[in-house]
PDB file of N, CA and C in Angstrom:
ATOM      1  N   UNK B  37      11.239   1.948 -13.782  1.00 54.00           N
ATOM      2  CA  UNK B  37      10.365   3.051 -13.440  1.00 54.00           C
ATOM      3  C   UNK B  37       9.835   2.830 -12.027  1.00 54.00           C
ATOM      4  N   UNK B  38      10.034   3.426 -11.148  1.00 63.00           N
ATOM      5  CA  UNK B  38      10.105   3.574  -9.763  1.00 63.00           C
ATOM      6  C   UNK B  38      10.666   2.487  -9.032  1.00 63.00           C
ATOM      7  N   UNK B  39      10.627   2.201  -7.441  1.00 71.00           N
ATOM      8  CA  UNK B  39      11.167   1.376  -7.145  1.00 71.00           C
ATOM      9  C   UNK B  39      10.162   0.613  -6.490  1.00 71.00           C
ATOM     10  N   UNK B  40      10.489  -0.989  -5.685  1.00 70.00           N
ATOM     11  CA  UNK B  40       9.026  -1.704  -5.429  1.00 70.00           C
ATOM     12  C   UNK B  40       8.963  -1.109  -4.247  1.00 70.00           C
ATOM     13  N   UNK B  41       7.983  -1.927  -3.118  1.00 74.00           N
ATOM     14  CA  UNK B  41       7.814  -1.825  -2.150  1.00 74.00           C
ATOM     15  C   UNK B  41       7.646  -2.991  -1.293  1.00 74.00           C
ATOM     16  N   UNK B  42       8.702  -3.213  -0.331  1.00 76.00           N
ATOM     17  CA  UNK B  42       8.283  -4.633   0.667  1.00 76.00           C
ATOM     18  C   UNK B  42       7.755  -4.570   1.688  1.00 76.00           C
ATOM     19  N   UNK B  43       7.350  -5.558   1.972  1.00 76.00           N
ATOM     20  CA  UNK B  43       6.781  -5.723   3.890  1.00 76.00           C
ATOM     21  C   UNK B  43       8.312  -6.025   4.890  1.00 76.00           C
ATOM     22  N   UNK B  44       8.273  -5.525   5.603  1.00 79.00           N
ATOM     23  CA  UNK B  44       9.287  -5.049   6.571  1.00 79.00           C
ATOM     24  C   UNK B  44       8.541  -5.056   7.944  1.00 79.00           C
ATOM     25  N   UNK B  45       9.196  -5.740   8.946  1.00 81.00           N
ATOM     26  CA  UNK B  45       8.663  -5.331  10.719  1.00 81.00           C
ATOM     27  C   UNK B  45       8.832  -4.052  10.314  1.00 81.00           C
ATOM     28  N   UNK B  46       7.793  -3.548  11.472  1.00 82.00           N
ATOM     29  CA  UNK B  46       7.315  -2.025  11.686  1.00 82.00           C
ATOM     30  C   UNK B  46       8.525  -1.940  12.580  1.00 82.00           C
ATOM     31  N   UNK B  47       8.792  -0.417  11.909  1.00 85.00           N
ATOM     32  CA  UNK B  47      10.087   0.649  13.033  1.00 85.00           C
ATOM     33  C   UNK B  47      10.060   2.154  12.715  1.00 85.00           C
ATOM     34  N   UNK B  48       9.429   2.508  13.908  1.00 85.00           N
ATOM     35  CA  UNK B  48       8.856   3.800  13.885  1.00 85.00           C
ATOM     36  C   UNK B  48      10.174   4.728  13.822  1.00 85.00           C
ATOM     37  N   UNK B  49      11.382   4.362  13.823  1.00 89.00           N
ATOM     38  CA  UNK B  49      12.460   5.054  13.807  1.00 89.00           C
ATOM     39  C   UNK B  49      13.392   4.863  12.109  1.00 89.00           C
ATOM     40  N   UNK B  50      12.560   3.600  11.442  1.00 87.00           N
ATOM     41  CA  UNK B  50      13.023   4.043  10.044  1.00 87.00           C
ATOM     42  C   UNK B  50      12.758   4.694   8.685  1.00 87.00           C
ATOM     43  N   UNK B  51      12.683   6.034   8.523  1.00 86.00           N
ATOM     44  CA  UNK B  51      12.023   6.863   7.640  1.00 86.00           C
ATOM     45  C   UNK B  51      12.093   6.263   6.176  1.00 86.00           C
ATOM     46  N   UNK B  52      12.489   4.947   5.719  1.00 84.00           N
ATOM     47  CA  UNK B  52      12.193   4.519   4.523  1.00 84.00           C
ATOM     48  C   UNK B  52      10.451   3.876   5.268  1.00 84.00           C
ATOM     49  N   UNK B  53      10.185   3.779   6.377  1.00 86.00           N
ATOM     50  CA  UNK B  53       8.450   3.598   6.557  1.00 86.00           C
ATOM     51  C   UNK B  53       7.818   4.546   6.759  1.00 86.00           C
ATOM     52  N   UNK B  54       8.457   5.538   6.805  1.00 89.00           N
ATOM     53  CA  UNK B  54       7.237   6.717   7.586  1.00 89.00           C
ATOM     54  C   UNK B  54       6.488   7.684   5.812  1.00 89.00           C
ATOM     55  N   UNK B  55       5.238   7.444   6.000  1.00 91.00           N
ATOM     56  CA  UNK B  55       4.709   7.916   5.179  1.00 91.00           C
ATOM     57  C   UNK B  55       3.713   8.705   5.251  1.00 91.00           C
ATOM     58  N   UNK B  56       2.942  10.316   4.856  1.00 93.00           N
ATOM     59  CA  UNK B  56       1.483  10.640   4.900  1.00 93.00           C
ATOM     60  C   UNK B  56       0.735  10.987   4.292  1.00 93.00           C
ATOM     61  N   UNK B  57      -0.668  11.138   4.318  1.00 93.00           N
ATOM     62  CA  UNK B  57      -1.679  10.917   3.084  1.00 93.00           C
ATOM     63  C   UNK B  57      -1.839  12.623   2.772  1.00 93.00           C
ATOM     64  N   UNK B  58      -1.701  12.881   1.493  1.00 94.00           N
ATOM     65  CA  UNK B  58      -1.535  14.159   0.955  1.00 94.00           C
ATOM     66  C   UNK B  58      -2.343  14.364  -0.368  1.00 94.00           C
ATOM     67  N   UNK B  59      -3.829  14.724  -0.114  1.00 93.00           N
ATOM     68  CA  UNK B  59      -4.905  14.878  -1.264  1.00 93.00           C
ATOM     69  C   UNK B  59      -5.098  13.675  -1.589  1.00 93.00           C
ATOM     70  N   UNK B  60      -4.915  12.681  -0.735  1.00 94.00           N
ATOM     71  CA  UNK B  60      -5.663  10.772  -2.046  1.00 94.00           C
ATOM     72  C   UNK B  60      -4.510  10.227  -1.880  1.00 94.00           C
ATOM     73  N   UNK B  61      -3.303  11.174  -2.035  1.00 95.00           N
ATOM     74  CA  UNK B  61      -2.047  10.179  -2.204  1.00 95.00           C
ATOM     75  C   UNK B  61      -1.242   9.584  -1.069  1.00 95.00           C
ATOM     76  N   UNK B  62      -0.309   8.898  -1.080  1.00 94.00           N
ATOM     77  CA  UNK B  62       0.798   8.477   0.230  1.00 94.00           C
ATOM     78  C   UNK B  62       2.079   8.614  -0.156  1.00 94.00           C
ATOM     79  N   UNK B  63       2.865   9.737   0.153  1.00 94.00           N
ATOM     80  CA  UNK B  63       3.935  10.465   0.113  1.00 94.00           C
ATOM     81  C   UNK B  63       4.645  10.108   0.482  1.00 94.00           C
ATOM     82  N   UNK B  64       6.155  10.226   0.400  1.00 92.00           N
ATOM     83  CA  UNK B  64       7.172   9.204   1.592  1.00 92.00           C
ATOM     84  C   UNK B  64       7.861  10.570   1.992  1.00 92.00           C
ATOM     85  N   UNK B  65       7.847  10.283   3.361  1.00 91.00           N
ATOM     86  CA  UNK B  65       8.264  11.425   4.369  1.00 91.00           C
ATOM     87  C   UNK B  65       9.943  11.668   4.157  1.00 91.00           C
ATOM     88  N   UNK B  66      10.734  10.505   3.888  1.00 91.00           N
ATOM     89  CA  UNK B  66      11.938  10.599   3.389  1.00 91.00           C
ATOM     90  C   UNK B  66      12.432  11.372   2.463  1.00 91.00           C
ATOM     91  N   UNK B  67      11.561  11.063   1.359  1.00 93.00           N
ATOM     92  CA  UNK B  67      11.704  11.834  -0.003  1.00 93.00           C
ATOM     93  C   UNK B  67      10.228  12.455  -0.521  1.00 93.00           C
ATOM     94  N   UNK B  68       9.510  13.820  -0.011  1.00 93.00           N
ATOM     95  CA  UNK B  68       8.775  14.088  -0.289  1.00 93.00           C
ATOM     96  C   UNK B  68       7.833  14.381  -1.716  1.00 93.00           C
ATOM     97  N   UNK B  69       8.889  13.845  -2.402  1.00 95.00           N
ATOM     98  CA  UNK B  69       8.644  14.299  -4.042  1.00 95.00           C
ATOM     99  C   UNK B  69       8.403  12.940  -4.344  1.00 95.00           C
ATOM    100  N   UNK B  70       8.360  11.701  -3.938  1.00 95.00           N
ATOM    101  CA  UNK B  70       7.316  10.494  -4.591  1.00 95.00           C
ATOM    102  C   UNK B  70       6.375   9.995  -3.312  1.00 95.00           C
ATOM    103  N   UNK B  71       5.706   9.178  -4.330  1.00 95.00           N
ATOM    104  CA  UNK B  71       4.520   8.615  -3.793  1.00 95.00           C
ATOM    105  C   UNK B  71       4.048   7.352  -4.157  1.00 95.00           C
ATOM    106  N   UNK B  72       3.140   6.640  -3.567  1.00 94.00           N
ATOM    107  CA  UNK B  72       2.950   5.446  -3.704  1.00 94.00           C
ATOM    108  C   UNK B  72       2.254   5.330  -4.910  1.00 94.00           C
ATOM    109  N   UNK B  73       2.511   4.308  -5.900  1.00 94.00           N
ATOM    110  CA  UNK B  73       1.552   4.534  -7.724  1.00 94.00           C
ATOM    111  C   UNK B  73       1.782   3.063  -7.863  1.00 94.00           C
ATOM    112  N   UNK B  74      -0.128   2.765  -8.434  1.00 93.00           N
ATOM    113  CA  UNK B  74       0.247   1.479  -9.241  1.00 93.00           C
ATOM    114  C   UNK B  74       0.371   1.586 -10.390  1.00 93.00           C
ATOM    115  N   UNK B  75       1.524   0.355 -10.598  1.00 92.00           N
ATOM    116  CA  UNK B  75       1.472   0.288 -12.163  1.00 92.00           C
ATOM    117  C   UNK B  75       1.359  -1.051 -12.547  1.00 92.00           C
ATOM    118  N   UNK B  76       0.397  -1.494 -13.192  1.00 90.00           N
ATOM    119  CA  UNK B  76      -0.360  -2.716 -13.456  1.00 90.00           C
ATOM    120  C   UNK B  76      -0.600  -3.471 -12.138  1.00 90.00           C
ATOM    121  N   UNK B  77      -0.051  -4.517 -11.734  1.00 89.00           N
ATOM    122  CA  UNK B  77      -0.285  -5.110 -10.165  1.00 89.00           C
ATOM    123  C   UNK B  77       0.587  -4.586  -9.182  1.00 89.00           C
ATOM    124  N   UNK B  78       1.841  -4.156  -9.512  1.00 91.00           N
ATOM    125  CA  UNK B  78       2.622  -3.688  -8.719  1.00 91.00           C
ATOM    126  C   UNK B  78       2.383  -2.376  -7.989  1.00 91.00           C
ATOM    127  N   UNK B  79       3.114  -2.367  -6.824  1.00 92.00           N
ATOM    128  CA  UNK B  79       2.887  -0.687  -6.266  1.00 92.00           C
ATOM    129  C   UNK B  79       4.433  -0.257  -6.266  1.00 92.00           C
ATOM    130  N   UNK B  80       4.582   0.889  -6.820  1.00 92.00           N
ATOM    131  CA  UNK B  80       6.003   1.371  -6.715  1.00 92.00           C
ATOM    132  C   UNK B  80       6.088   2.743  -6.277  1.00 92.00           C
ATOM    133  N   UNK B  81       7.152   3.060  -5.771  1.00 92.00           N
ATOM    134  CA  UNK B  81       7.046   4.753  -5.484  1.00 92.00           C
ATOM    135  C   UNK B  81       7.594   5.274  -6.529  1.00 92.00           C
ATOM    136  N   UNK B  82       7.186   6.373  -7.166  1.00 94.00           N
ATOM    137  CA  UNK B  82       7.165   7.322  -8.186  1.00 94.00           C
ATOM    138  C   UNK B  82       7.083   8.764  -8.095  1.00 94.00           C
ATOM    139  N   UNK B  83       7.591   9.626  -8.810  1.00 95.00           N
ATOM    140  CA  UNK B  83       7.614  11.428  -8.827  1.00 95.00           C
ATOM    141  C   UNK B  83       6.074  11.181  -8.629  1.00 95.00           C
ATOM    142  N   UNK B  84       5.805  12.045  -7.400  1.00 96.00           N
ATOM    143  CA  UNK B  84       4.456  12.692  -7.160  1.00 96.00           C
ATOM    144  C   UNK B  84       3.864  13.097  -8.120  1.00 96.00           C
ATOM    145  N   UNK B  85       2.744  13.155  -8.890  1.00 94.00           N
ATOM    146  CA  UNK B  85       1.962  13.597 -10.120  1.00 94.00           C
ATOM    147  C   UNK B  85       0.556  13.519  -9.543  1.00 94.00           C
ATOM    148  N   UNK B  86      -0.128  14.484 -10.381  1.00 89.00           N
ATOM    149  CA  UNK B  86      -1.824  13.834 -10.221  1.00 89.00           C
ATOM    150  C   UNK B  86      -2.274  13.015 -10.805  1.00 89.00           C
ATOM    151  N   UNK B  87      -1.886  11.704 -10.931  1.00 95.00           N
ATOM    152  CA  UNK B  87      -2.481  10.648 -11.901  1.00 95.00           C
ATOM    153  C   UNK B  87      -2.892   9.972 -11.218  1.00 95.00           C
ATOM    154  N   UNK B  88      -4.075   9.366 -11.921  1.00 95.00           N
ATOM    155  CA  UNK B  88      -5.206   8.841 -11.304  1.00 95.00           C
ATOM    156  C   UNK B  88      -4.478   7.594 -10.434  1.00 95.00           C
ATOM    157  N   UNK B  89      -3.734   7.141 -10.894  1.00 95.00           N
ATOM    158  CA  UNK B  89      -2.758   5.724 -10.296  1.00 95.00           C
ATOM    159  C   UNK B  89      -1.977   5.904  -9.232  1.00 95.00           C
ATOM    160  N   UNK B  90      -2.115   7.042  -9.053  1.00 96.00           N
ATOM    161  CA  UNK B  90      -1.441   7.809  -7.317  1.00 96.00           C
ATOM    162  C   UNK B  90      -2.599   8.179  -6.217  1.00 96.00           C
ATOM    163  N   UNK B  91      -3.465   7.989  -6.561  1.00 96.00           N
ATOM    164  CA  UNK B  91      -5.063   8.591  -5.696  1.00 96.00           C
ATOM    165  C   UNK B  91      -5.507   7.045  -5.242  1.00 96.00           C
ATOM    166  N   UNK B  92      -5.640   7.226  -3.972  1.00 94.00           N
ATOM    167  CA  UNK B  92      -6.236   5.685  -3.303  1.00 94.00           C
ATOM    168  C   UNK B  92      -7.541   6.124  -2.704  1.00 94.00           C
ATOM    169  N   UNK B  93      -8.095   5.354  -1.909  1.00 91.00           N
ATOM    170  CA  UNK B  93      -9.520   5.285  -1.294  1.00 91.00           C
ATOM    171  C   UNK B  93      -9.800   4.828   0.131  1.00 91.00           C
ATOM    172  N   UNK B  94     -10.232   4.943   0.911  1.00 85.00           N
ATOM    173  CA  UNK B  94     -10.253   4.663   1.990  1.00 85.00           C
ATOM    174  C   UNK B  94      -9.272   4.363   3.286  1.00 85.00           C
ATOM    175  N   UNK B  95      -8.361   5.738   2.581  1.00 90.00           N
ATOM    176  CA  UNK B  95      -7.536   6.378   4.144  1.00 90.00           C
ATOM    177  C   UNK B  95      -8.099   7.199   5.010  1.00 90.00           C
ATOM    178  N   UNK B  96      -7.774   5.974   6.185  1.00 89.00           N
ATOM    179  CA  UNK B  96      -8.127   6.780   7.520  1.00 89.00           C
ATOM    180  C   UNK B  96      -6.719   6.637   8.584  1.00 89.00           C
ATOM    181  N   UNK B  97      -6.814   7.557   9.221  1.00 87.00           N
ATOM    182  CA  UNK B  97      -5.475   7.729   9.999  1.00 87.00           C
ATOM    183  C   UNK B  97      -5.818   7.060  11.808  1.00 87.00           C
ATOM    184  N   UNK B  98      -6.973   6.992  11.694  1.00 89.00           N
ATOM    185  CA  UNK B  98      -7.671   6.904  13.163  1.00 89.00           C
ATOM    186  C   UNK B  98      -8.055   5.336  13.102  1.00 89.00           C
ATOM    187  N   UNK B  99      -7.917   4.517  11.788  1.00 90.00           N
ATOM    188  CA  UNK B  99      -8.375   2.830  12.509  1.00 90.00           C
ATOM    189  C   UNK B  99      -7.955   2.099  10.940  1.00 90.00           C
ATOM    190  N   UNK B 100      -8.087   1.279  11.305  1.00 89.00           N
ATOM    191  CA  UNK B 100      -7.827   0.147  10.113  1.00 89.00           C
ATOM    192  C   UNK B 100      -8.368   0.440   8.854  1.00 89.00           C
ATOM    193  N   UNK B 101      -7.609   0.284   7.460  1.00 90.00           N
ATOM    194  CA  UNK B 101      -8.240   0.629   6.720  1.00 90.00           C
ATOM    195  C   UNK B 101      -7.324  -0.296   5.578  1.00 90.00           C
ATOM    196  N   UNK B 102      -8.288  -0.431   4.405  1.00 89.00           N
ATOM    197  CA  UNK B 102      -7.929  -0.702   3.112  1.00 89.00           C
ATOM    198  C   UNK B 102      -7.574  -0.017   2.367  1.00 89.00           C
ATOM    199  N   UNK B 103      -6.322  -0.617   1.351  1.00 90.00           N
ATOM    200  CA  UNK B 103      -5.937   0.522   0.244  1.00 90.00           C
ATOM    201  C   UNK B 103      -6.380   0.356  -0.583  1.00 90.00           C
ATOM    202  N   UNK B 104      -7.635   0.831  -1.229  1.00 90.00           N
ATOM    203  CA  UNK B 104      -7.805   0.525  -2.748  1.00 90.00           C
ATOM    204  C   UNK B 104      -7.855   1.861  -3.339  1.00 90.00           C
ATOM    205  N   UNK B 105      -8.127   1.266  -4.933  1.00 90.00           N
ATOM    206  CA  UNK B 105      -8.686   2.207  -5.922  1.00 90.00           C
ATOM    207  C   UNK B 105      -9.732   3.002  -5.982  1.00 90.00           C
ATOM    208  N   UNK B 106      -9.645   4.131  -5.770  1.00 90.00           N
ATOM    209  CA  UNK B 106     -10.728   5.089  -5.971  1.00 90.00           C
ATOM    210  C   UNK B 106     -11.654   4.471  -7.077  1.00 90.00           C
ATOM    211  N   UNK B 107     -13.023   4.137  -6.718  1.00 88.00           N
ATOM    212  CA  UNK B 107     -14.110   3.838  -7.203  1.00 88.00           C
ATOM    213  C   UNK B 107     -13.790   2.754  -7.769  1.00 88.00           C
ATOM    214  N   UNK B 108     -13.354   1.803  -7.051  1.00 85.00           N
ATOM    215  CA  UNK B 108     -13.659  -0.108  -7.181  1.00 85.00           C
ATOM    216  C   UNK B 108     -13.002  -0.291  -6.085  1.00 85.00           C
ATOM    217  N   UNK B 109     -14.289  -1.441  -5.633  1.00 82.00           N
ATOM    218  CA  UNK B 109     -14.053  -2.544  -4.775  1.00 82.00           C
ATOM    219  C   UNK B 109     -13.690  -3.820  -5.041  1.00 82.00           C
ATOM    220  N   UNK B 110     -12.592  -3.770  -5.950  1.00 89.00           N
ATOM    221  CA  UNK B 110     -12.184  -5.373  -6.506  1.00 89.00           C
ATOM    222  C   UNK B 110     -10.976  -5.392  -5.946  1.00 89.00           C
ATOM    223  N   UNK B 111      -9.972  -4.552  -6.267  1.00 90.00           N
ATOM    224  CA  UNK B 111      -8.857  -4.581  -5.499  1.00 90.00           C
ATOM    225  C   UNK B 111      -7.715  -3.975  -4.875  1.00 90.00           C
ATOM    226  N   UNK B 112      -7.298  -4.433  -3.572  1.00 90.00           N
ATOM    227  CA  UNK B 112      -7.075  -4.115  -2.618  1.00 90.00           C
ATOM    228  C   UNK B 112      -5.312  -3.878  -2.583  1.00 90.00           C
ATOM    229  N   UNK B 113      -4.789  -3.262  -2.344  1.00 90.00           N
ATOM    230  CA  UNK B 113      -2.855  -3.480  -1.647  1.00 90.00           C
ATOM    231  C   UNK B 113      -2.764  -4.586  -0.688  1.00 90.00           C
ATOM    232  N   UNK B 114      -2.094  -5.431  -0.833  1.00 88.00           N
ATOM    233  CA  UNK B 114      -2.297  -6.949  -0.304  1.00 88.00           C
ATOM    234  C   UNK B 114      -1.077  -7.868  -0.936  1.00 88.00           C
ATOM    235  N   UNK B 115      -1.552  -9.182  -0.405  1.00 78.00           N
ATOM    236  CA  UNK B 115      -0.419 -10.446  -0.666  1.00 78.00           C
ATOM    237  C   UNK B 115      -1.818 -11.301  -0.541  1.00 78.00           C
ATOM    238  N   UNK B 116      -1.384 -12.424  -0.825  1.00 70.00           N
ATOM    239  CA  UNK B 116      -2.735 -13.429  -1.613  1.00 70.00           C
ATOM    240  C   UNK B 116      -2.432 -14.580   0.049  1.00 70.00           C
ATOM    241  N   UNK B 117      -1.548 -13.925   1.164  1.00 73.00           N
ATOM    242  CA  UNK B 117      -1.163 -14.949   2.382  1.00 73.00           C
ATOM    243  C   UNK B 117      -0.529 -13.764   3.386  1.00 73.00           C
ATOM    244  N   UNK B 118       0.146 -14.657   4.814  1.00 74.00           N
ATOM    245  CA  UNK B 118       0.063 -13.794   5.265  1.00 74.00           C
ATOM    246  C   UNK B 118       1.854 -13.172   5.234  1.00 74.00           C
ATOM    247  N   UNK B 119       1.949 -11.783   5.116  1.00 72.00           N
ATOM    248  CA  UNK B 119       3.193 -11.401   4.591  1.00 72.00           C
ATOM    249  C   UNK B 119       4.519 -11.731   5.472  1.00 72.00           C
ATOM    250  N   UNK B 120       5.347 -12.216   4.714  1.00 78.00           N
ATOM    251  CA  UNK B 120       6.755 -11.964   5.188  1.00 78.00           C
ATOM    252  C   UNK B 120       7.660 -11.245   4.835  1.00 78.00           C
ATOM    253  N   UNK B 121       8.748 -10.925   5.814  1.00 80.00           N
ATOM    254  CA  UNK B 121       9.769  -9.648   5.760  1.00 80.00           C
ATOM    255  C   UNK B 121      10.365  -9.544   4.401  1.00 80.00           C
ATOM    256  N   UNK B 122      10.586  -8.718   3.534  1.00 82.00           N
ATOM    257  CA  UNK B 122      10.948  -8.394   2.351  1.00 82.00           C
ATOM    258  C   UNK B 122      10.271  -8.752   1.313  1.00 82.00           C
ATOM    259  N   UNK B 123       9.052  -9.386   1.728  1.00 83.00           N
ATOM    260  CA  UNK B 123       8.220  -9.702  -0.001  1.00 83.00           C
ATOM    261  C   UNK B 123       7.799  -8.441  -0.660  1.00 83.00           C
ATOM    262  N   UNK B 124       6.918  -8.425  -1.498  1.00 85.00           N
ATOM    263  CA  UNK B 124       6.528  -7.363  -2.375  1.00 85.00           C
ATOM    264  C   UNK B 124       4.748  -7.361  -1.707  1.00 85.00           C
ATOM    265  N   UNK B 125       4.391  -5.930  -1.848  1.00 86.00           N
ATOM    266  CA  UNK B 125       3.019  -5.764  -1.645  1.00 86.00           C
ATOM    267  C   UNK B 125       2.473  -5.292  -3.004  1.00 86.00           C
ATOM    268  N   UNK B 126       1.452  -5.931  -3.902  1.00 88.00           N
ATOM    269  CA  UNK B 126       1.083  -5.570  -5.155  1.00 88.00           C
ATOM    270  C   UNK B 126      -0.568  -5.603  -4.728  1.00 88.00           C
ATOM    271  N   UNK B 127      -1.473  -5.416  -5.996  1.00 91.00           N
ATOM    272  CA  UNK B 127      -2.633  -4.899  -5.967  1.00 91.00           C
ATOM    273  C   UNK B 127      -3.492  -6.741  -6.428  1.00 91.00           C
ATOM    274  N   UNK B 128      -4.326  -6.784  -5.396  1.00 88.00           N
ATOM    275  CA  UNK B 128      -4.278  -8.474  -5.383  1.00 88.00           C
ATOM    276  C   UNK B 128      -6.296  -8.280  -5.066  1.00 88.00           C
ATOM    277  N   UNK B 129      -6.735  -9.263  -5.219  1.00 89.00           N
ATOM    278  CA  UNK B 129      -8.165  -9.409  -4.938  1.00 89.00           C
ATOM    279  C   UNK B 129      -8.727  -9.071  -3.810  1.00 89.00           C
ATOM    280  N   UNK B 130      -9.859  -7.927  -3.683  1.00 88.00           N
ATOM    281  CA  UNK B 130     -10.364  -7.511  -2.023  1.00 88.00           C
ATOM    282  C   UNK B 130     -10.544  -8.817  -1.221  1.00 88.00           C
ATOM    283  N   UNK B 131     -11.153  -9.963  -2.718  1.00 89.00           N
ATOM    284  CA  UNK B 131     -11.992 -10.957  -1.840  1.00 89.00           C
ATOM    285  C   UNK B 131     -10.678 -11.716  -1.249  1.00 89.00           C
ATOM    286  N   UNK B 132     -10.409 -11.679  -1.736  1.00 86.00           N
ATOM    287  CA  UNK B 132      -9.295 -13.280  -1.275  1.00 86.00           C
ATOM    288  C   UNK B 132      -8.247 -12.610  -0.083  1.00 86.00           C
ATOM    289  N   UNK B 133      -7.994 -11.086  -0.247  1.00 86.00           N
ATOM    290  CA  UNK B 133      -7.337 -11.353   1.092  1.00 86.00           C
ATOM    291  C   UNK B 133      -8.065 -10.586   2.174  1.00 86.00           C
ATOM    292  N   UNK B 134      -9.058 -10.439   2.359  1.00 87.00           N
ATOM    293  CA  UNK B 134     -10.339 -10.345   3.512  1.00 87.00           C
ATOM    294  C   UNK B 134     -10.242 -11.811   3.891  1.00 87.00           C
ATOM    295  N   UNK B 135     -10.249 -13.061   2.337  1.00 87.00           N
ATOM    296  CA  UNK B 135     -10.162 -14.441   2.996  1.00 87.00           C
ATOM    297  C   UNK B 135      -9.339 -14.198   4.133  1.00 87.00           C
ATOM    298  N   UNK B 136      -8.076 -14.069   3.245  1.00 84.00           N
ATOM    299  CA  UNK B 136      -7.000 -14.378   4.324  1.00 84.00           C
ATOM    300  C   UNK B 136      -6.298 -13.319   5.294  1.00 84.00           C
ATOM    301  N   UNK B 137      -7.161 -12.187   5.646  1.00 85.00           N
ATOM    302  CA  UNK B 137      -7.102 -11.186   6.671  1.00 85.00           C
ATOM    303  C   UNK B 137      -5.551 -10.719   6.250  1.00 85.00           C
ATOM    304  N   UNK B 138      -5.345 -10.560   5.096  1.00 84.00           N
ATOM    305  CA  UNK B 138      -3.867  -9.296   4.919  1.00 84.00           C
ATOM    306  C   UNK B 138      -4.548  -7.828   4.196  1.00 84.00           C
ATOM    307  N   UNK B 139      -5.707  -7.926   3.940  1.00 84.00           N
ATOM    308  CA  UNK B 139      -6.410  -6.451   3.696  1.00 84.00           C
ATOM    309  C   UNK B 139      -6.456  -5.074   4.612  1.00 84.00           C
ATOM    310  N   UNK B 140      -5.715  -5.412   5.826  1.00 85.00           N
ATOM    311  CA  UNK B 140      -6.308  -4.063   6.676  1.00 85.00           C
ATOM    312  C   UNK B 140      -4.292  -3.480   6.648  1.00 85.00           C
ATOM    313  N   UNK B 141      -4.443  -2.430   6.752  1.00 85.00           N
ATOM    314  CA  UNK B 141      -3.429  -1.344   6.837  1.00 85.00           C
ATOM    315  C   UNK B 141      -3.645  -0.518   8.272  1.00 85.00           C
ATOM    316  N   UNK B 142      -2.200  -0.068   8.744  1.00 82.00           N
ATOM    317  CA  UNK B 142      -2.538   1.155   9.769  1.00 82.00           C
ATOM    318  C   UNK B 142      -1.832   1.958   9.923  1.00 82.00           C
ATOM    319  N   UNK B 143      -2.474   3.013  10.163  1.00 82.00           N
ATOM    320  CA  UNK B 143      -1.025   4.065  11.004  1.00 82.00           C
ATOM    321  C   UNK B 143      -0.498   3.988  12.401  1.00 82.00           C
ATOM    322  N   UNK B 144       0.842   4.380  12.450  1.00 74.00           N
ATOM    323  CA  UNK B 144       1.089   4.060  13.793  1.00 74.00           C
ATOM    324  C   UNK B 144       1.865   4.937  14.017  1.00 74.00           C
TER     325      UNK B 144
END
């Protein structure tokens, strides 16, 4: 049920990265019909729906920002270190990776 999602160098020319925020959610510009959804720790892309597990919190397009869950601050879209090319990004502790500064996201 959907597929994962890795950390990859940024390339503004490959549309498996280009993504935009559409009512709460993050859409993939490639395939406009899924979106980013957790399911238990994992984040996978999935058929666009309104479920609550597709709605994030604190997108901003203009500066650094965290992905979390609409109404909790426990946890964040993250890696528990700092990421390398093809790992997985799952739903991991605000605190621990503020420790370790992999909490901020951006647009570019």
């Amino acid at each position: 049920q959907g597929s994962s999602n890795k950390i990859d160098t940024c390339d503004r020319s490959d549309s498996r990265q280009q993504f935009y925020f559409d009512n709460r959610r993050i859409r993939s510009r490639k395939n406009k019909q899924v979106c980013l959804e957790r399911q238990g720790r994992s984040i996978k892309l999935d058929q666009c729906n309104n479920s609550s597990s597709q709605k994030w919190s604190g997108l901003f397009e203009s500066r650094e920002f965290q992905l979390r869950i609409p109404g909790s601050s426990n946890k964040c879209a993250s890696q528990h270190h700092h990421p390398k090319a093809h790992e997985r990004v799952y739903m991991e502790s605000c605190k621990l990776s503020v420790e370790n500064k992999t909490d901020k996201w951006i647009v570019y």
